[in-house]
mmCIF file of C-alpha atoms in Angstrom:
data_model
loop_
_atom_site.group_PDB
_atom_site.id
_atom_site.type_symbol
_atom_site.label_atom_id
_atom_site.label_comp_id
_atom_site.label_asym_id
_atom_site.label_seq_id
_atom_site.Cartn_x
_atom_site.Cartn_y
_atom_site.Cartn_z
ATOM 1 C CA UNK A 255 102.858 34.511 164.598
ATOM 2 C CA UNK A 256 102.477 31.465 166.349
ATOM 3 C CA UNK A 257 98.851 31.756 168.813
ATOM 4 C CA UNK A 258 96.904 29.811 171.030
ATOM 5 C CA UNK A 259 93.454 31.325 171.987
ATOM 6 C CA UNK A 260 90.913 29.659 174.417
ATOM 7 C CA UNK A 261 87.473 30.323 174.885
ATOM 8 C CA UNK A 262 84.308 28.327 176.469
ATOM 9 C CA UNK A 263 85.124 29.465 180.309
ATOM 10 C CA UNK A 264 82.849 31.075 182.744
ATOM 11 C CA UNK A 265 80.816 30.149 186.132
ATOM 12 C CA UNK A 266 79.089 26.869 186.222
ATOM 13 C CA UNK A 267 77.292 24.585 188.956
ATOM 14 C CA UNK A 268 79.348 22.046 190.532
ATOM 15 C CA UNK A 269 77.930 18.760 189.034
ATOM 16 C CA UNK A 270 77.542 20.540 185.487
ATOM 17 C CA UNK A 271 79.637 19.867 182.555
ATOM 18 C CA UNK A 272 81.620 22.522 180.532
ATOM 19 C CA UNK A 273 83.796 22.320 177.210
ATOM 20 C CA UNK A 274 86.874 24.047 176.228
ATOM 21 C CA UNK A 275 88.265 25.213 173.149
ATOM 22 C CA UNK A 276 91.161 26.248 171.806
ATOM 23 C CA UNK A 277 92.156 27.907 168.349
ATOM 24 C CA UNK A 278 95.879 27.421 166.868
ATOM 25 C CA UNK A 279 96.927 29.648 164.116
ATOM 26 C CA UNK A 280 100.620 30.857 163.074
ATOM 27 C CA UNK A 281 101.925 26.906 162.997
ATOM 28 C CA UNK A 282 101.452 23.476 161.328
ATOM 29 C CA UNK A 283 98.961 22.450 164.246
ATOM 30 C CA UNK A 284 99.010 18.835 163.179
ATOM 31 C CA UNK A 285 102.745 18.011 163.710
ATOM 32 C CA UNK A 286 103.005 18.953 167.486
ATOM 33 C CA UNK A 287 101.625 17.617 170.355
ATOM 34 C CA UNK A 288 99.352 19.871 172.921
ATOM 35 C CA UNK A 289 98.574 20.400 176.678
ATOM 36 C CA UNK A 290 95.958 21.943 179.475
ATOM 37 C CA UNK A 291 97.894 23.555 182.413
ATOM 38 C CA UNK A 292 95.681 25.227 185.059
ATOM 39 C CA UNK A 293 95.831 27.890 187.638
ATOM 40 C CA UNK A 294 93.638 28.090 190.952
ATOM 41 C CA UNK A 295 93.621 31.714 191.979
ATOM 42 C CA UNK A 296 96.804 32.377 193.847
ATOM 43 C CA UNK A 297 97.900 29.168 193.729
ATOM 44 C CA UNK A 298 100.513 27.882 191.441
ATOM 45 C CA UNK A 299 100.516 25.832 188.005
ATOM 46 C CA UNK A 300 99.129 22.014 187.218
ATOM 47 C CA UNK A 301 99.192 19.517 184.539
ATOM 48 C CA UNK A 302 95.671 18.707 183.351
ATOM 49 C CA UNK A 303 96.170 17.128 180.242
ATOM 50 C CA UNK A 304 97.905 15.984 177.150
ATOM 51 C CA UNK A 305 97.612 14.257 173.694
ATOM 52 C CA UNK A 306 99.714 13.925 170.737
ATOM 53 C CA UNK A 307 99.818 15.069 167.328
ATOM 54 C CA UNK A 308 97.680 11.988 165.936
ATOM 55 C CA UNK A 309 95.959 11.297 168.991
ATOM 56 C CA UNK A 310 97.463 8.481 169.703
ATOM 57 C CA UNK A 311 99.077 8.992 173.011
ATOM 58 C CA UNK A 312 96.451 10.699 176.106
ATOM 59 C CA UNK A 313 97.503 11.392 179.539
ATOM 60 C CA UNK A 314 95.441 12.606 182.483
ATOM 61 C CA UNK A 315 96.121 14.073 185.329
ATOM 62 C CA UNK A 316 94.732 11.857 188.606
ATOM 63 C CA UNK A 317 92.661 14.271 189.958
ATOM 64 C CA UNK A 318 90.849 15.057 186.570
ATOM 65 C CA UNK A 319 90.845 11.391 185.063
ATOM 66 C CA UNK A 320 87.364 10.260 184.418
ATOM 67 C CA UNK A 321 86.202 13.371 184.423
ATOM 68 C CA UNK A 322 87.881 15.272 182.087
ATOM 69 C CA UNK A 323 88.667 14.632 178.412
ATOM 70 C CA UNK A 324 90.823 16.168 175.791
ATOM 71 C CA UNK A 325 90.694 15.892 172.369
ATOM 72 C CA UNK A 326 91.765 17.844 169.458
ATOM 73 C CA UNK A 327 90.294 18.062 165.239
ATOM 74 C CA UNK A 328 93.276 18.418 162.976
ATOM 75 C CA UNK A 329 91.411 19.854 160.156
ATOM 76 C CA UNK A 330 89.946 22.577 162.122
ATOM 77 C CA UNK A 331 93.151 23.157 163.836
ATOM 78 C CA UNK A 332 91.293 22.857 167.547
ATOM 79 C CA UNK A 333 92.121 21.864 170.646
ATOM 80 C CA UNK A 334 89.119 20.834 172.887
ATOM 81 C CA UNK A 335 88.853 19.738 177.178
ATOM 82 C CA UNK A 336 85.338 18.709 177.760
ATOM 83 C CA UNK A 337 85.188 18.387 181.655
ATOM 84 C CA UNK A 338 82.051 16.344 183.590
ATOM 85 C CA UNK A 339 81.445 16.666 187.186
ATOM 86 C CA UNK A 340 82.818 19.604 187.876
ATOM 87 C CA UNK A 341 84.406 20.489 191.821
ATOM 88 C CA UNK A 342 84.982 23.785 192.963
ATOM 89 C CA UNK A 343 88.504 22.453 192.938
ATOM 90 C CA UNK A 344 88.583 23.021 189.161
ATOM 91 C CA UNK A 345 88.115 26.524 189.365
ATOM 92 C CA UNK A 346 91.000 27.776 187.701
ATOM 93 C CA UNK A 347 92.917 29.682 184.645
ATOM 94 C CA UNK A 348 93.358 27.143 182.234
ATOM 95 C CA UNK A 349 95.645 27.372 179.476
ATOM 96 C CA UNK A 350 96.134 25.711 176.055
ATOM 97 C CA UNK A 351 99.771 25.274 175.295
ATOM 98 C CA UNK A 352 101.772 23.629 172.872
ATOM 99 C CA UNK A 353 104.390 20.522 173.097
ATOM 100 C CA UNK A 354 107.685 21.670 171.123
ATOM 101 C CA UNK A 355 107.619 18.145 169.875
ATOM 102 C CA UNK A 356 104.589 16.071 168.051
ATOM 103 C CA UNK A 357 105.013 13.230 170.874
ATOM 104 C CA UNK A 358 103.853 14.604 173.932
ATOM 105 C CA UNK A 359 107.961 15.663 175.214
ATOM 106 C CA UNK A 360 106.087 17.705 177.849
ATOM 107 C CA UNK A 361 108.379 20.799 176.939
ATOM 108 C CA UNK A 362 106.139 23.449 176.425
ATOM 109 C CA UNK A 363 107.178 26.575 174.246
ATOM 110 C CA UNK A 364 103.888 28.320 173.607
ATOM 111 C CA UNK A 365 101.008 29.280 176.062
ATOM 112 C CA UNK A 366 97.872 30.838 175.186
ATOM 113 C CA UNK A 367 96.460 33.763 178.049
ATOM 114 C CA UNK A 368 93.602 30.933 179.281
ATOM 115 C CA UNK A 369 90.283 31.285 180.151
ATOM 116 C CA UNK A 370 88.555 31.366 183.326
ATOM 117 C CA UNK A 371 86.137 28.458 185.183
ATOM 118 C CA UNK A 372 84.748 29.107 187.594
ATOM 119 C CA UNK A 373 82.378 26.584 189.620
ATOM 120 C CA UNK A 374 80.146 27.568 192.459
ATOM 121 C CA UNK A 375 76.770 27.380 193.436
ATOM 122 C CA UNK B 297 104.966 12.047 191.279
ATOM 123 C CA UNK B 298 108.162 14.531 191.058
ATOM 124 C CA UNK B 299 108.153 17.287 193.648
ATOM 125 C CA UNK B 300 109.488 20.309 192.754
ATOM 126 C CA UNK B 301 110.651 22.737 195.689
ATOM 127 C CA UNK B 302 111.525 26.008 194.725
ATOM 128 C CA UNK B 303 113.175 28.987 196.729
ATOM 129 C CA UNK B 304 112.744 31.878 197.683
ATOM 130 C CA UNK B 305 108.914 31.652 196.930
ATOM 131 C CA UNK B 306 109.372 35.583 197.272
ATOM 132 C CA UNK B 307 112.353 37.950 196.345
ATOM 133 C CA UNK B 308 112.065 41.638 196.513
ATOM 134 C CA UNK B 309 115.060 43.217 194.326
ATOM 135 C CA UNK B 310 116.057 46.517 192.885
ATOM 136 C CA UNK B 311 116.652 46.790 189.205
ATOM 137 C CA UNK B 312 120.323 46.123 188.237
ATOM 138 C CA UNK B 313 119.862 43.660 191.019
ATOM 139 C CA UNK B 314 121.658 40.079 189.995
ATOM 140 C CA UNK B 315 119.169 37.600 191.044
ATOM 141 C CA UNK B 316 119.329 33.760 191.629
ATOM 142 C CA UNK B 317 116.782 31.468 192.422
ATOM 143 C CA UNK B 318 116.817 27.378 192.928
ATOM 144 C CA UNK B 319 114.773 24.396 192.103
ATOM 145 C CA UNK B 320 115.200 21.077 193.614
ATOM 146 C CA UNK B 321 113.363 18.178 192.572
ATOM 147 C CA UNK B 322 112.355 14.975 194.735
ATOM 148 C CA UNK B 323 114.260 12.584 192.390
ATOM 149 C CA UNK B 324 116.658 13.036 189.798
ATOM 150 C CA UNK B 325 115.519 14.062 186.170
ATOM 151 C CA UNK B 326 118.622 14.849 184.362
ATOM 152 C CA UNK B 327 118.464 17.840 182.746
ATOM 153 C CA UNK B 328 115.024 17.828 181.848
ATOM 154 C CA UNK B 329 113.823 20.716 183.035
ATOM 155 C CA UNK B 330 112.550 24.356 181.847
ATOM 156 C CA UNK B 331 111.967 27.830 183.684
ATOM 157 C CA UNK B 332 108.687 29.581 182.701
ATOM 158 C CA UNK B 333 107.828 33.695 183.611
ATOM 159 C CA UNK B 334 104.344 34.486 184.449
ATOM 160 C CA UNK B 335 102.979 37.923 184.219
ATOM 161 C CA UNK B 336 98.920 38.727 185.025
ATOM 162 C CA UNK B 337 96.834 38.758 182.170
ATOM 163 C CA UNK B 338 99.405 37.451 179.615
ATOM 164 C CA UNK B 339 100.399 34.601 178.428
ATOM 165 C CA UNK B 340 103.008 32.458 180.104
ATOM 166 C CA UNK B 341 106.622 32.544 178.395
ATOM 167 C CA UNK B 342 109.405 29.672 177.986
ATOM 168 C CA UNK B 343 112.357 30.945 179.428
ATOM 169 C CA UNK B 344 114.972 28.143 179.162
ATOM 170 C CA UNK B 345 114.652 24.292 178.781
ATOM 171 C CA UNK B 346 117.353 21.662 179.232
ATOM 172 C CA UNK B 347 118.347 22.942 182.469
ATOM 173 C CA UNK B 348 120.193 25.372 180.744
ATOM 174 C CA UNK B 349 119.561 26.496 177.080
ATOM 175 C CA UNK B 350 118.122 29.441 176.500
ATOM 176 C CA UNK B 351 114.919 29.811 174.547
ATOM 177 C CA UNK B 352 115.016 31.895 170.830
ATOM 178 C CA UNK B 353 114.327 36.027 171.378
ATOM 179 C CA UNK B 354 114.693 35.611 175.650
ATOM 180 C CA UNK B 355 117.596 38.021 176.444
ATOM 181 C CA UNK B 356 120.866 36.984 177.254
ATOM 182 C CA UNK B 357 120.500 38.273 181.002
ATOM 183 C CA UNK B 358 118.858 34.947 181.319
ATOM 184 C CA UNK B 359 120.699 32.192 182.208
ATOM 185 C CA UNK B 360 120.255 28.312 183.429
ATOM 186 C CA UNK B 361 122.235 25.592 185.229
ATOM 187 C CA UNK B 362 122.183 22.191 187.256
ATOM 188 C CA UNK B 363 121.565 18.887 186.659
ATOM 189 C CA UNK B 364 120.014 16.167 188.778
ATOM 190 C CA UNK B 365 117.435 17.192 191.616
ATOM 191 C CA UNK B 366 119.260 20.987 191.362
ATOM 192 C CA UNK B 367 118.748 23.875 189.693
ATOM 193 C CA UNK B 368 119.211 27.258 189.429
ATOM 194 C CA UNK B 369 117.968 30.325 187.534
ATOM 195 C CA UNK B 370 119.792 33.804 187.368
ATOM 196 C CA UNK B 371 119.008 36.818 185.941
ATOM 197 C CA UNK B 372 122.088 39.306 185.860
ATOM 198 C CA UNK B 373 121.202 42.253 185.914
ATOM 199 C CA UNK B 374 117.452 42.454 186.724
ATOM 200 C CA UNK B 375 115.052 44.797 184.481
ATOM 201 C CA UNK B 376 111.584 46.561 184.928
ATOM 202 C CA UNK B 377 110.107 43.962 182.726
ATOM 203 C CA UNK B 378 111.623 40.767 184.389
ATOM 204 C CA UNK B 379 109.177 41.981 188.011
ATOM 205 C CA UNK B 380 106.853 38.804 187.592
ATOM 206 C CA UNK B 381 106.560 35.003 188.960
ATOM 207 C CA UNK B 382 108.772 32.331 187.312
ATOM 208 C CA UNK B 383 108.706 28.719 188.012
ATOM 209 C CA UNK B 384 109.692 25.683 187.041
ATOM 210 C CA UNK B 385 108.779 22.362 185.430
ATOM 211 C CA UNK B 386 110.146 18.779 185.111
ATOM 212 C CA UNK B 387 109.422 17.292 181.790
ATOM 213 C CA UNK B 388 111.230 14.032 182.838
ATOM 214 C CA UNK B 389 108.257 11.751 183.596
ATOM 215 C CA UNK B 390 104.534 12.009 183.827
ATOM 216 C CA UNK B 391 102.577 13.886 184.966
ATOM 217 C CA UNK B 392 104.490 16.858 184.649
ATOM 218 C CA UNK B 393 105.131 18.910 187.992
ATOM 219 C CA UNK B 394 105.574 22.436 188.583
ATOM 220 C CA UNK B 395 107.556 24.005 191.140
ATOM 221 C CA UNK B 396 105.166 26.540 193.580
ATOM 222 C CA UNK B 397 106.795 29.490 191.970
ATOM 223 C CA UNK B 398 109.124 32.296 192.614
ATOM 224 C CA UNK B 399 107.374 35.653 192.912
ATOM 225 C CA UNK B 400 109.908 38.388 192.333
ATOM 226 C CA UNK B 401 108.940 41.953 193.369
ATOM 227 C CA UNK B 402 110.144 45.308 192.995
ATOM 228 C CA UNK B 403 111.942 46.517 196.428
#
């Protein structure tokens, strides 16, 4: 069975820095390419980031870039979002899903249940 | 960046119901777009993708069309399972854009 499961969420400082993970089991991790969405509270879904299977292509989105980072290990089949100077703007759900293609196609066909961040003071 | 609008942001509908809700998009993306359901505390599912092709094990009563800046999703004959938020999302250019959502509710 194909999973995504994230961990490294809770309630941080705004200023502080907090790092995501997420585990991939069930497919061949290293052939496909993956993604951060997020979700304020009752507000709808955005983009965060993306990066191919090899690493080779990174995208941002504008309100995250410079702050944020995603990379991913291959051998340990993890996906990872380190994010700096966090806003209370990033609170969110934020999910690790998967690209159905190695390149980063954008179309994505699997979606972990996320993990909560929450910044306040 | 792509705008997507959808409507009705809210439907309330009986089961057996045929729902249909749109997405238009701010430019044209040709059919490169997919329709996700969203349920609290699970994880997000890929409905359809290409405008219109339905994903492997999502039921038939799912269905997909439009091309362009318009779209539409219907759902024939609406279930107990299917009460949840769907949206959708243009994978035509970056950064990808998601539509504010459909919430549809049991009446």
């Amino acid at each position: 069975e194909v999973q995504l499961v994230e961990s490294g969420g809770g309630l941080v400082r705004p200023g502080r820095s907090l790092r995501l993970s997420c585990a991939a089991s069930g497919f061949k991790f290293d052939d496909y390419g993956m993604h951060w969405v997020r979700q304020p509270p009752g507000k709808g879904l955005e983009w965060v980031s993306g990066i191919s299977w090899n690493s080779g292509s990174i995208g941002h989105a504008e309100s995250v870039k410079g702050r944020f980072t995603i990379s991913r290990d291959n051998a340990k089949k993890f996906l990872y979002l380190q994010m700096n100077s966090l806003r209370a703007e990033d609170t969110a759900l934020y999910y690790c899903v998967k690209d159905d293609a190695g390149s980063l196609r954008g179309l994505l066909d699997v979606w972990g249940q996320g993990t909560t961040v929450t910044v306040s003071s | 960046d792509i705008q997507l609008t959808q409507s009705p942001s809210f439907l309330s509908a009986s089961v057996g119901d045929r729902v249909t809700f749109t997405c238009r998009a701010s430019q044209g993306i040709a059919s490169y777009l997919a329709w996700y359901q969203l349920k609290p505390g699970k994880a997000p599912k890929l409905l359809i993708y290409a405008a219109s092709t339905l994903q492997s094990g999502v039921p038939s009563r799912f269905s997909g069309s439009g091309s362009g800046t318009q779209f539409t999703l219907t759902i024939s004959s609406l279930q107990p399972e299917d009460f949840a938020t769907y949206y959708c999302q243009q994978f035509n250019l970056y950064p990808l854009t998601f539509g504010g959502g459909t919430k549809v509710e049991i009446k």
